[in-house]
mmCIF file of C-alpha atoms in Angstrom:
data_model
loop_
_atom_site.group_PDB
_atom_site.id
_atom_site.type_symbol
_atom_site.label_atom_id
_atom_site.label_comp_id
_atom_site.label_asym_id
_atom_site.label_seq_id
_atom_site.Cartn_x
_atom_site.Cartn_y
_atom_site.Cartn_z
ATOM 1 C CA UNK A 11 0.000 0.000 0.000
ATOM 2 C CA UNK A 12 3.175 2.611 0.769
ATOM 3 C CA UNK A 13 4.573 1.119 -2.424
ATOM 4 C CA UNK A 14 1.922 2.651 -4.517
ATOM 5 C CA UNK A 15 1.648 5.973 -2.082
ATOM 6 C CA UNK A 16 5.290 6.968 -2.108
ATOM 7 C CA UNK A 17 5.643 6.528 -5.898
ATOM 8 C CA UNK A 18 2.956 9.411 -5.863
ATOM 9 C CA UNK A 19 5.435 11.912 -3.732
ATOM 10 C CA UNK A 20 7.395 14.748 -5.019
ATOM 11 C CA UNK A 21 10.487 14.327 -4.719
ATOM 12 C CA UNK A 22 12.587 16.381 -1.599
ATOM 13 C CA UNK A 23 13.189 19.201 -3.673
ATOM 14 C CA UNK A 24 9.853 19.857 -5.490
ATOM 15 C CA UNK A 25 8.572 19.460 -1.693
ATOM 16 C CA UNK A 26 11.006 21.865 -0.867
ATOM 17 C CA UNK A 27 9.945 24.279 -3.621
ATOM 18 C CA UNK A 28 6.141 23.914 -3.388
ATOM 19 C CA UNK A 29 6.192 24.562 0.671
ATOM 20 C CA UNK A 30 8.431 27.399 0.205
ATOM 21 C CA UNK A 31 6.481 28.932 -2.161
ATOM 22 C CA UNK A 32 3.223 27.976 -0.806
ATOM 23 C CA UNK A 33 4.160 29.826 2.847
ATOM 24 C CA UNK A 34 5.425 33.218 0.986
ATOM 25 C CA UNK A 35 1.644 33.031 -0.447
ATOM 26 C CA UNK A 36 0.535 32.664 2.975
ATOM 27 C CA UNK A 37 2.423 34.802 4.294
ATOM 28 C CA UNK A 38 1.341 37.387 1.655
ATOM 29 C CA UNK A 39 -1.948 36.852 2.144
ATOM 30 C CA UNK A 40 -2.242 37.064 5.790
ATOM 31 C CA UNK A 41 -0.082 40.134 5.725
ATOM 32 C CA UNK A 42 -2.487 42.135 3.398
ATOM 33 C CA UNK A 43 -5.662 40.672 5.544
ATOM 34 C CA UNK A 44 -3.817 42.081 8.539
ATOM 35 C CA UNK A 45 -3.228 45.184 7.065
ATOM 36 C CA UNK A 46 -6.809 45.597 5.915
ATOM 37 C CA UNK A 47 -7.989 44.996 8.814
ATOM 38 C CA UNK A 48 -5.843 47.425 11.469
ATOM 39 C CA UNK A 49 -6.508 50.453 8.289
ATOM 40 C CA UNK A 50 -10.089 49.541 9.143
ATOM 41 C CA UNK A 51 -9.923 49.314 12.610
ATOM 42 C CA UNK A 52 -7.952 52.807 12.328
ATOM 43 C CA UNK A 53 -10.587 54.305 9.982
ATOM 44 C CA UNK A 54 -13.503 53.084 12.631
ATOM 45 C CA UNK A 55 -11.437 54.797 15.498
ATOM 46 C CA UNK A 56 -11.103 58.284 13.491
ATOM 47 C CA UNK A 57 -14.801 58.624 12.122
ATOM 48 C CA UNK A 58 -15.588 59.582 15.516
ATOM 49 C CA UNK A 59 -14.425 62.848 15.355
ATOM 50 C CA UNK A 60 -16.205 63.347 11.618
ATOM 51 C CA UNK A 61 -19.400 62.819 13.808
ATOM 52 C CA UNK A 62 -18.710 66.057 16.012
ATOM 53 C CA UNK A 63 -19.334 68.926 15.130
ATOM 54 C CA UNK A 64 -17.203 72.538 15.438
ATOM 55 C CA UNK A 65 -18.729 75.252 16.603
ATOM 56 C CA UNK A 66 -17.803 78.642 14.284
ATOM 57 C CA UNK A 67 -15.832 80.063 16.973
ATOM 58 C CA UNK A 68 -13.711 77.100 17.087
ATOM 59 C CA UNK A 69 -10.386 76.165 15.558
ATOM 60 C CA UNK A 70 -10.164 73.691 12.908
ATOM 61 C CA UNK A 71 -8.972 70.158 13.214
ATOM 62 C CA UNK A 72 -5.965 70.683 10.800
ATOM 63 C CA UNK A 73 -3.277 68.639 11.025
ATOM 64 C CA UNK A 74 0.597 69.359 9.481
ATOM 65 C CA UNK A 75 2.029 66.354 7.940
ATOM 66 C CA UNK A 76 6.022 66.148 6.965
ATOM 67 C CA UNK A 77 6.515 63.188 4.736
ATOM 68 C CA UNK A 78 9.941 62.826 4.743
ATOM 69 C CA UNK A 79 12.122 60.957 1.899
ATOM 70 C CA UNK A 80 13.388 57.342 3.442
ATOM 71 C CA UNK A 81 17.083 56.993 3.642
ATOM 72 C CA UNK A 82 17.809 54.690 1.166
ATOM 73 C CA UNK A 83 15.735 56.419 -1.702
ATOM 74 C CA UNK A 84 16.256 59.811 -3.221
ATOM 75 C CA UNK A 85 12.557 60.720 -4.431
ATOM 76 C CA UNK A 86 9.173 61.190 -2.314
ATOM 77 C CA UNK A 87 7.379 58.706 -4.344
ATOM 78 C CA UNK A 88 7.503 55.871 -1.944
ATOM 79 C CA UNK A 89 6.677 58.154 0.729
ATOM 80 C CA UNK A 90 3.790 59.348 -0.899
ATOM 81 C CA UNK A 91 2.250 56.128 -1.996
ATOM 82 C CA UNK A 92 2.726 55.449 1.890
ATOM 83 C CA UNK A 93 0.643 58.376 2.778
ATOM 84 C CA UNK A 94 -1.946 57.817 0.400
ATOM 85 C CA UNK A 95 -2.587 54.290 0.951
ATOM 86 C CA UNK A 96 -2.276 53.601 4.773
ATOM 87 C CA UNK A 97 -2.855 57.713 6.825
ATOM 88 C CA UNK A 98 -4.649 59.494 3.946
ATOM 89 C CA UNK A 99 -8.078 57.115 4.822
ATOM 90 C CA UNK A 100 -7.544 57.513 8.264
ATOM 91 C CA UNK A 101 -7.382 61.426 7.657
ATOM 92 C CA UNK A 102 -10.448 61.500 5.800
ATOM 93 C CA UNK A 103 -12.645 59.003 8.053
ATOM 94 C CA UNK A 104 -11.507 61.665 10.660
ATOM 95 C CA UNK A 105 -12.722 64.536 8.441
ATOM 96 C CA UNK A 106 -9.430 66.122 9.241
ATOM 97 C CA UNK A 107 -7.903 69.527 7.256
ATOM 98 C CA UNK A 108 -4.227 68.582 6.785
ATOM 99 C CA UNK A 109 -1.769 70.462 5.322
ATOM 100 C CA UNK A 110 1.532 68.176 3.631
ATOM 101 C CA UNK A 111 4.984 69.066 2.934
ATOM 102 C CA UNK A 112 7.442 67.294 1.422
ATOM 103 C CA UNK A 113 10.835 67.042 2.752
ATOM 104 C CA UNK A 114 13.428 66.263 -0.046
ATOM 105 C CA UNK A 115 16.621 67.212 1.080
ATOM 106 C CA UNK A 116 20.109 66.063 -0.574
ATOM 107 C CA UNK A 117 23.283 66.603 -1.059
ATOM 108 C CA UNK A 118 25.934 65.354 -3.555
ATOM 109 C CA UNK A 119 29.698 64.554 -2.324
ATOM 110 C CA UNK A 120 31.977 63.207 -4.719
ATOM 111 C CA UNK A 121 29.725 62.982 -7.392
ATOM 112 C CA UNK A 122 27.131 60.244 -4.844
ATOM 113 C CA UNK A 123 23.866 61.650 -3.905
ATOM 114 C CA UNK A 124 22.412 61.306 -0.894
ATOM 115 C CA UNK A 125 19.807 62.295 2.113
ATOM 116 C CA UNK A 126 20.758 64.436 4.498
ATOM 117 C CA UNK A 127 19.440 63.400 7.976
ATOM 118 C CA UNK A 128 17.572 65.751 9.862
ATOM 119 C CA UNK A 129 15.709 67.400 7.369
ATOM 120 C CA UNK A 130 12.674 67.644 8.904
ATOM 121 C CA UNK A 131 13.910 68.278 12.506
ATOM 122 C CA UNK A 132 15.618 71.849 10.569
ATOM 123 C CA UNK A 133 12.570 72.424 8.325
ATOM 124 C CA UNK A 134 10.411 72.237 11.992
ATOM 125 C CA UNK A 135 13.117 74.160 13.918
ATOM 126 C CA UNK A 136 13.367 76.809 11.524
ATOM 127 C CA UNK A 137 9.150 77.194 10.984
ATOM 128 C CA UNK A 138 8.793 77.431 15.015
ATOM 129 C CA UNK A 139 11.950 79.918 15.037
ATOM 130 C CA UNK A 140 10.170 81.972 12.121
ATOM 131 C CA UNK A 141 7.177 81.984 13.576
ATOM 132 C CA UNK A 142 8.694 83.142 17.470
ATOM 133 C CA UNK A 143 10.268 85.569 15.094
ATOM 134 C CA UNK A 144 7.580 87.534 13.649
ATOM 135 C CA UNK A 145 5.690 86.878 17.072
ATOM 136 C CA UNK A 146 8.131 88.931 18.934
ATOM 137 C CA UNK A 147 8.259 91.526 15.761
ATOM 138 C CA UNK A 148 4.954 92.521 16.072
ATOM 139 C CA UNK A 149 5.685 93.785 19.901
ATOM 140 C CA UNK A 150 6.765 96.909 19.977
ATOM 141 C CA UNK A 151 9.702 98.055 22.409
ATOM 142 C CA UNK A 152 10.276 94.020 23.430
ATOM 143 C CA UNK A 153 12.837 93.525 25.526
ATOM 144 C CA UNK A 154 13.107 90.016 24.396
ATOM 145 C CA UNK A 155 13.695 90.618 21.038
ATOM 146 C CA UNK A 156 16.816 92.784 21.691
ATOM 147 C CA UNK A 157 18.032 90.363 23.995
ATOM 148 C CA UNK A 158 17.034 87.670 20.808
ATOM 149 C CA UNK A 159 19.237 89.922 18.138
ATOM 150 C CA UNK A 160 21.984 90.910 20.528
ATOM 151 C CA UNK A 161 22.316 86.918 20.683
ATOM 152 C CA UNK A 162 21.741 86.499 17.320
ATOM 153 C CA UNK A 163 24.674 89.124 16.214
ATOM 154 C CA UNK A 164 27.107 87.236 18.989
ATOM 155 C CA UNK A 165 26.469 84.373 16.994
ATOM 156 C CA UNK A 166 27.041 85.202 13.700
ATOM 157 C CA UNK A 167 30.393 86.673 14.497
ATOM 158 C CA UNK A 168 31.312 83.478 15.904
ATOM 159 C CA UNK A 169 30.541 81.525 12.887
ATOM 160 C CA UNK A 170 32.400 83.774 11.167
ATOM 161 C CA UNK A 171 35.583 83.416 12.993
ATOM 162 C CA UNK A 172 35.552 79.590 13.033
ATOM 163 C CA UNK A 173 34.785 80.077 9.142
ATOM 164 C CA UNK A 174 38.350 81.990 9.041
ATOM 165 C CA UNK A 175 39.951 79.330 11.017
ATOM 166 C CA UNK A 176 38.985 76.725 8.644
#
């Protein structure tokens, strides 16, 4: 009866092949399902705030995104397929305003292009600075402020002198 049975068997290495390829399906599969699922549960989480409603005194629920580029790519695309396909439905189950920016910053040494780190901690720094700055502008007589550009000026000299050192 095994006779018959094991003449009927692949051999080790079509076993080998059909089980590997037959747990990357699975694998696939259950991954996507997963996926599905949590972007739903996300989604169901969100529409709660869609439901309330803003009075017209109140702010709006904006949000500002950064989507930054990923270090071992040079373009946003992958970033924004990202953003469209797993936050963007979140975003709108929430019925939240959201403003994006991009954050695309290289440089090229030796003729190799590549992504600076800490792109989008200096694009934030220098938006919050900007903003302080025309905050404090608007005062008139502000103590703060020349304290601010009597700092500032001390500053810039310095760079300058370590830029004649180098």
């Amino acid at each position: 009866m095994f006779a018959k049975f094991r003449q009927k068997l692949p051999g080790p290495k079509a076993t080998a092949f059909w089980t590997t390829a037959a747990t990357l399906v699975t694998v696939y599969r259950y991954n996507k399902r997963e996926s599905t699922r949590l972007l739903d549960e996300y989604k169901q989480r969100a529409s709660h705030a869609a439901l309330e409603t803003i009075g017209s005194l109140d702010t709006p629920r904006k949000v500002h995104v950064y989507v930054a580029v990923p270090m071992s790519e040079l373009g946003t695309r992958r970033a924004r397929q990202h953003w469209e396909k797993y936050i963007l439905p979140v975003f709108a189950a929430g019925a939240l305003d959201y403003e994006i920016t991009l954050v695309n910053e290289t440089e090229t040494e030796n003729g190799v292009e590549r992504v600076i780190r800490g792109g989008v901690h200096r694009l934030v720094a220098d938006e919050i600075k900007d903003r302080r700055r025309r905050q404090l502008e608007s005062e008139d007589d502000n103590e703060e402020l020349r304290l601010w550009r009597a700092a500032l000026d001390e500053r810039k000299l310095e760079n300058e002198r370590r830029e004649l050192k180098n």
